[in-house]
JSON list of C-alpha atoms in Angstrom, two decimals:
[
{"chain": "A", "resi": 1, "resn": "UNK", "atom": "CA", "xyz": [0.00, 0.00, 0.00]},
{"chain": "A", "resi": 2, "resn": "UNK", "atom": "CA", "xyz": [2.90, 2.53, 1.22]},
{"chain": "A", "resi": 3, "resn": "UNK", "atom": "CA", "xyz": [4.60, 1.31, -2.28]},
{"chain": "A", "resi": 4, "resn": "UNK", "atom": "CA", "xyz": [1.84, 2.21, -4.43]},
{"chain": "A", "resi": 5, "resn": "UNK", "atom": "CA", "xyz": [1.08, 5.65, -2.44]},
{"chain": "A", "resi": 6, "resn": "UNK", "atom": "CA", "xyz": [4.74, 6.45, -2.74]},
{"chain": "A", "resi": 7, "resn": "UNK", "atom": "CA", "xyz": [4.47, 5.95, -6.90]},
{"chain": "A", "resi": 8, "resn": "UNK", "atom": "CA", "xyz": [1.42, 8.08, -7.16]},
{"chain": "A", "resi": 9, "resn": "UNK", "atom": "CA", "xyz": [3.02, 10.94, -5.10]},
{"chain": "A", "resi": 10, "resn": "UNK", "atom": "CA", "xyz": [6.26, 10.50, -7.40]},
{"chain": "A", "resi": 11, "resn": "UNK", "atom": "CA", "xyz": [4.03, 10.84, -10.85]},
{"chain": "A", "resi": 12, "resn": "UNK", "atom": "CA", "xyz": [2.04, 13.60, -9.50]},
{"chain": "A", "resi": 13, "resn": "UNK", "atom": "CA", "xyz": [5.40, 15.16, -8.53]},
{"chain": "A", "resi": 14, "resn": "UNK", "atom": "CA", "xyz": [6.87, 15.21, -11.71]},
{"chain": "A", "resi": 15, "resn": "UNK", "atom": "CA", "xyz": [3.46, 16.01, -13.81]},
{"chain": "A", "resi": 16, "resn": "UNK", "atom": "CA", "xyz": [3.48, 19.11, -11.87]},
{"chain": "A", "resi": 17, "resn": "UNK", "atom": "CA", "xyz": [6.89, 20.17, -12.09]},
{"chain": "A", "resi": 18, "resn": "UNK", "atom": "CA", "xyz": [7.63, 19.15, -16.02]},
{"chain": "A", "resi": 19, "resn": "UNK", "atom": "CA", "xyz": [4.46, 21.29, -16.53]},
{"chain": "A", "resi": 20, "resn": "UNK", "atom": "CA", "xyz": [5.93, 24.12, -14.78]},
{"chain": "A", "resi": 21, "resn": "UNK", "atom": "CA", "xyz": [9.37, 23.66, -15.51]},
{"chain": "A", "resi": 22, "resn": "UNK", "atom": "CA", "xyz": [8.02, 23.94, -19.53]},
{"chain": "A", "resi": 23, "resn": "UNK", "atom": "CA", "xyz": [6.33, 26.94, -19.18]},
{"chain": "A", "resi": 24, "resn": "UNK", "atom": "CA", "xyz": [9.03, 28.35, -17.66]},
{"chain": "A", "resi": 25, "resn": "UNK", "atom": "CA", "xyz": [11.72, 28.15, -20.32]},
{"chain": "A", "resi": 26, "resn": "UNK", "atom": "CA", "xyz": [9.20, 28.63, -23.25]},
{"chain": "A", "resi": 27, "resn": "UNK", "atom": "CA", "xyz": [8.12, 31.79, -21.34]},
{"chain": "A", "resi": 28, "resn": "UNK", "atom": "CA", "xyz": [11.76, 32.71, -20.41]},
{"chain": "A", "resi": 29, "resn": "UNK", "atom": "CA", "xyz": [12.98, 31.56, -23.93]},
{"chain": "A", "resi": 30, "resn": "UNK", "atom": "CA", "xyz": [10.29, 33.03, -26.07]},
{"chain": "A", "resi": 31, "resn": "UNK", "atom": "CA", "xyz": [10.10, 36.33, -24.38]},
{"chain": "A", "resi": 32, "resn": "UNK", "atom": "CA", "xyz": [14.15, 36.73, -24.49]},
{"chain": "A", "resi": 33, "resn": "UNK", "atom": "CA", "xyz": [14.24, 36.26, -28.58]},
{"chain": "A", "resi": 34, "resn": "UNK", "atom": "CA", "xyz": [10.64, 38.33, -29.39]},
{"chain": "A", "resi": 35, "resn": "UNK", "atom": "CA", "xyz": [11.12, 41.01, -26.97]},
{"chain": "A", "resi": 36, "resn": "UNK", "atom": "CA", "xyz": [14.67, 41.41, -26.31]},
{"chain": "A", "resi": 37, "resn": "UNK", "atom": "CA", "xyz": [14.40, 41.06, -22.84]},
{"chain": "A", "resi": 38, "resn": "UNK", "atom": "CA", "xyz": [13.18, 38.18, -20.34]},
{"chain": "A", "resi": 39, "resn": "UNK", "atom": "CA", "xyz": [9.91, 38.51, -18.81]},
{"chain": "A", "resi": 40, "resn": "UNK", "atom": "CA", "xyz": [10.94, 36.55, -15.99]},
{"chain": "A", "resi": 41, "resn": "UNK", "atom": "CA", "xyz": [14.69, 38.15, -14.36]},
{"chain": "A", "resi": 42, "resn": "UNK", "atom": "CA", "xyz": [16.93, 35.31, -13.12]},
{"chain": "A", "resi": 43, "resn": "UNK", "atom": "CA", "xyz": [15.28, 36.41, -9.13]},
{"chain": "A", "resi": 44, "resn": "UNK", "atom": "CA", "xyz": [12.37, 36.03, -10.44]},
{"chain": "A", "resi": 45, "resn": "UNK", "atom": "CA", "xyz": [12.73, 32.21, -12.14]},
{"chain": "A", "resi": 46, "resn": "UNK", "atom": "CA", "xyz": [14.38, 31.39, -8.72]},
{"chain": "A", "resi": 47, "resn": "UNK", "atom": "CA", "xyz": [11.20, 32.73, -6.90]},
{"chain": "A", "resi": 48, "resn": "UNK", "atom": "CA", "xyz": [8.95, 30.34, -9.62]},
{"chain": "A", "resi": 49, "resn": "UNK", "atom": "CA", "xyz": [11.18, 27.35, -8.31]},
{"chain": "A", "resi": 50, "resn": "UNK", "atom": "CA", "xyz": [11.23, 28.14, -5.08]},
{"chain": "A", "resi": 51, "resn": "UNK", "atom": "CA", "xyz": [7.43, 28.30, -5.10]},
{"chain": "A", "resi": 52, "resn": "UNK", "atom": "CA", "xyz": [6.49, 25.32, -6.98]},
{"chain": "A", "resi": 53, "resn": "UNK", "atom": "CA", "xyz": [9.07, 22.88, -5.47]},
{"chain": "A", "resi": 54, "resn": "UNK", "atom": "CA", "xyz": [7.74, 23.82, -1.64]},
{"chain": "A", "resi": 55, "resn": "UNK", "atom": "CA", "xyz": [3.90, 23.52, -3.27]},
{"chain": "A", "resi": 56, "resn": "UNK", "atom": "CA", "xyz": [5.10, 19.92, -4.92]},
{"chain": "A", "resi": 57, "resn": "UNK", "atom": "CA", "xyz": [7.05, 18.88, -2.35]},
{"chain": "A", "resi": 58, "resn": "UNK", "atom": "CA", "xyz": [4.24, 19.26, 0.49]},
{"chain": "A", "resi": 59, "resn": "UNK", "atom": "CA", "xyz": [2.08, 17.68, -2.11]},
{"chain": "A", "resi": 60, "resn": "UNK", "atom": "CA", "xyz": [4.40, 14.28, -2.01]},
{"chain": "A", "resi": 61, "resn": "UNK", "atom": "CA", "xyz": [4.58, 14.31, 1.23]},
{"chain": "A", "resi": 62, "resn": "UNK", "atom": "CA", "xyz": [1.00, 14.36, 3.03]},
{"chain": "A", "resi": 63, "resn": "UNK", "atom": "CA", "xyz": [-1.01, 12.49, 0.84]},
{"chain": "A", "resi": 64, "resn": "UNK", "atom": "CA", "xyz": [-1.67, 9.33, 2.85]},
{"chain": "A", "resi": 65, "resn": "UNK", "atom": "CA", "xyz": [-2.35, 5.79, 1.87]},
{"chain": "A", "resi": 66, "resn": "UNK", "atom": "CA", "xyz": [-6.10, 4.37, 1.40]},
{"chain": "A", "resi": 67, "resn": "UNK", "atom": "CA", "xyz": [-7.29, 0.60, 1.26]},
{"chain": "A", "resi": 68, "resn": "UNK", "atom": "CA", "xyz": [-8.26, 1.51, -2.50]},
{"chain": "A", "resi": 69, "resn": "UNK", "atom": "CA", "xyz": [-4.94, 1.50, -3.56]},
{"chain": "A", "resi": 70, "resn": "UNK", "atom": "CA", "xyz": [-4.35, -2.21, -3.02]},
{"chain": "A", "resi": 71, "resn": "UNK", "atom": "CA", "xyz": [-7.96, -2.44, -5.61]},
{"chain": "A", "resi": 72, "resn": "UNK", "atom": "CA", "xyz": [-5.46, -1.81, -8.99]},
{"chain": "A", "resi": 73, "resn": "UNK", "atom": "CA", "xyz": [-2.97, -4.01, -10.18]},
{"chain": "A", "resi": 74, "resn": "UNK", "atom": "CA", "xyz": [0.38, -3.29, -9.17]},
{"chain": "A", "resi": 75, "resn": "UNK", "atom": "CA", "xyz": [2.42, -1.54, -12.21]},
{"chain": "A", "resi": 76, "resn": "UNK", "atom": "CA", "xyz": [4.92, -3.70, -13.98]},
{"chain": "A", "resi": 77, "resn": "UNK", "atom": "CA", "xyz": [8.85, -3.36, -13.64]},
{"chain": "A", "resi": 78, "resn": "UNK", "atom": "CA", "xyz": [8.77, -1.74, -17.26]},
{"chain": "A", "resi": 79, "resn": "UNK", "atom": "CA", "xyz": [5.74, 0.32, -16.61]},
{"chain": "A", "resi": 80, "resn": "UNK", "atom": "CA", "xyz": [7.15, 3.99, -17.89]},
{"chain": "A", "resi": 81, "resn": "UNK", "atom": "CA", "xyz": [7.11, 6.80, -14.87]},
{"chain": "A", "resi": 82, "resn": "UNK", "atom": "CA", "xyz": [5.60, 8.93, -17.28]},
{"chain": "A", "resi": 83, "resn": "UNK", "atom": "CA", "xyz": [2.59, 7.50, -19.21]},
{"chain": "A", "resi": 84, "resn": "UNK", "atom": "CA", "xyz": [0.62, 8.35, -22.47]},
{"chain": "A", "resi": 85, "resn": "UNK", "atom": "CA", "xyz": [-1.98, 10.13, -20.36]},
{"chain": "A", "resi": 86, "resn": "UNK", "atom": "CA", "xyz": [0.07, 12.10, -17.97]},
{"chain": "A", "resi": 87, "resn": "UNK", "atom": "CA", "xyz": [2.27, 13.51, -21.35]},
{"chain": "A", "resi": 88, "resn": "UNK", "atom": "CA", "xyz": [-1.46, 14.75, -23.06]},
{"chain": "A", "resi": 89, "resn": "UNK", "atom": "CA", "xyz": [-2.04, 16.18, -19.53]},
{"chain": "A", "resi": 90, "resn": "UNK", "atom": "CA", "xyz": [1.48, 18.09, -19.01]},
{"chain": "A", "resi": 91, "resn": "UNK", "atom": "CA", "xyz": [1.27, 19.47, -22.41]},
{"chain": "A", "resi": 92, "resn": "UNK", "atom": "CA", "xyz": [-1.99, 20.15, -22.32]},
{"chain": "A", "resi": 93, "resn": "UNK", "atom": "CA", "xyz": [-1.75, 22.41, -19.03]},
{"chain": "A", "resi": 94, "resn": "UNK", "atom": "CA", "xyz": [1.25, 23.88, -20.57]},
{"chain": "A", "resi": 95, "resn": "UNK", "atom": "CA", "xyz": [-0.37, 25.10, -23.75]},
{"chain": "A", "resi": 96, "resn": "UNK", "atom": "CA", "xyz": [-3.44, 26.33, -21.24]},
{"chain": "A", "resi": 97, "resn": "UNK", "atom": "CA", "xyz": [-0.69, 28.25, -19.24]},
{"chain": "A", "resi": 98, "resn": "UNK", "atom": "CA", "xyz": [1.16, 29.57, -22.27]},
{"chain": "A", "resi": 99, "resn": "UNK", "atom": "CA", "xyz": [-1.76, 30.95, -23.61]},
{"chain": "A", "resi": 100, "resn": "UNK", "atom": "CA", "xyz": [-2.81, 32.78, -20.54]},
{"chain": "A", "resi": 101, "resn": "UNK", "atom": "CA", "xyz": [0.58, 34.05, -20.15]},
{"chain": "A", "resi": 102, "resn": "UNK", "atom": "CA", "xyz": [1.45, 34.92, -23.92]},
{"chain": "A", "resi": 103, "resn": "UNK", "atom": "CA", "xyz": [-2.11, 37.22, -23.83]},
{"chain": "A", "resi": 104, "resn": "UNK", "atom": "CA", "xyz": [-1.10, 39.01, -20.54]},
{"chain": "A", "resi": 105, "resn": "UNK", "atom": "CA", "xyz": [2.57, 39.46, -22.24]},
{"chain": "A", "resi": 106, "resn": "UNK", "atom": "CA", "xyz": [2.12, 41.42, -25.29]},
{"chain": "A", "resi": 107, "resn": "UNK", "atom": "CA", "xyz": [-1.75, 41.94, -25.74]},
{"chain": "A", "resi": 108, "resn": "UNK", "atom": "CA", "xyz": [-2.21, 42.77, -21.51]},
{"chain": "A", "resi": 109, "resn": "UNK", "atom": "CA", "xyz": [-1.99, 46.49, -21.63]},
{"chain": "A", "resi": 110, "resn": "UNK", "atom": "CA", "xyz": [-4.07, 46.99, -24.51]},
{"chain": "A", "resi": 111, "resn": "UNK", "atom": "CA", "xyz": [-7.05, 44.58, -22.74]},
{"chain": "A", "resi": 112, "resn": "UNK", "atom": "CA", "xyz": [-6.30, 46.63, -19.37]},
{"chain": "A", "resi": 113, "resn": "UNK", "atom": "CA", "xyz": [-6.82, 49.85, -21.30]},
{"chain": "A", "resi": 114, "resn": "UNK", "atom": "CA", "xyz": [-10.02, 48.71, -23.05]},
{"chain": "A", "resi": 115, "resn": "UNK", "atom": "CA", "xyz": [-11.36, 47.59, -19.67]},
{"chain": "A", "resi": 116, "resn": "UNK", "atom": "CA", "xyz": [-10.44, 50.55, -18.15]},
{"chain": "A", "resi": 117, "resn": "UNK", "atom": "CA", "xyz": [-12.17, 52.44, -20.79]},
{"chain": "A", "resi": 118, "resn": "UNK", "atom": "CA", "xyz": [-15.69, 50.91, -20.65]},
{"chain": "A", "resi": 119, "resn": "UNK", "atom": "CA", "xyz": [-15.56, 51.05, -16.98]},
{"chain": "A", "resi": 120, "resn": "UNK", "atom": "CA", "xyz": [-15.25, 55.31, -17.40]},
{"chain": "A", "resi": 121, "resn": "UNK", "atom": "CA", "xyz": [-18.01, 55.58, -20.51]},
{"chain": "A", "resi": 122, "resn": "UNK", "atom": "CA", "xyz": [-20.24, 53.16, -17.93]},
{"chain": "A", "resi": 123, "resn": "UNK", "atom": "CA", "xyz": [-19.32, 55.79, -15.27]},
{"chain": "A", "resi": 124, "resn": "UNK", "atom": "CA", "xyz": [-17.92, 52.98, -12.79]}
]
């Protein structure tokens, strides 16, 4: 049972932080060669890490064991860490997250002035 909860914690653990990890360095990356200058400074990237390792790492760690887990098969010897569906599911997230960030980056102040500007004709 411990086994089992140990592997779950471990795959969750690195679906997490390959998600973040690749947003990161497309963010970091991208931004660098369109705009000549990171959007995230190397303080800041080390604040991201910081962040998300404590948030994973607590994650790992205090999830305990139920009875269900002994329900499933155990995983086979060959069984890859990272499966079919947790690869859709990290690059899924990271396309979500890209997108979000990618519109805040260079279409953000244009959106914040438009908001700002119906909120002043509504007289908000």
């Amino acid at each position: 049972m411990w086994g089992r909860n140990v592997y779950d914690s471990i795959s969750k653990f690195l679906q997490f932080q390959l998600t973040v990890n690749i947003v990161a360095v497309i963010v970091a990356f991208t931004g660098a060669c369109i705009t000549q200058d990171s959007p995230l400074k190397a303080v800041q990237m080390l604040w991201v890490n910081l962040i998300m390792d404590t948030f994973a790492s607590l994650a790992l760690a205090t999830e305990p064991p139920t009875e269900a887990l002994l329900l499933r098969k155990p995983y086979g010897r060959n069984k890859p860490l990272i499966s079919r569906t947790m690869m859709k599911n990290i690059l899924g997230h990271a396309v979500y997250q890209l997108t979000l960030i990618f519109t805040l980056l260079f279409v953000g102040e244009e959106l914040g002035q438009a908001h700002c500007s119906a909120h002043k004709q509504l007289g908000c």
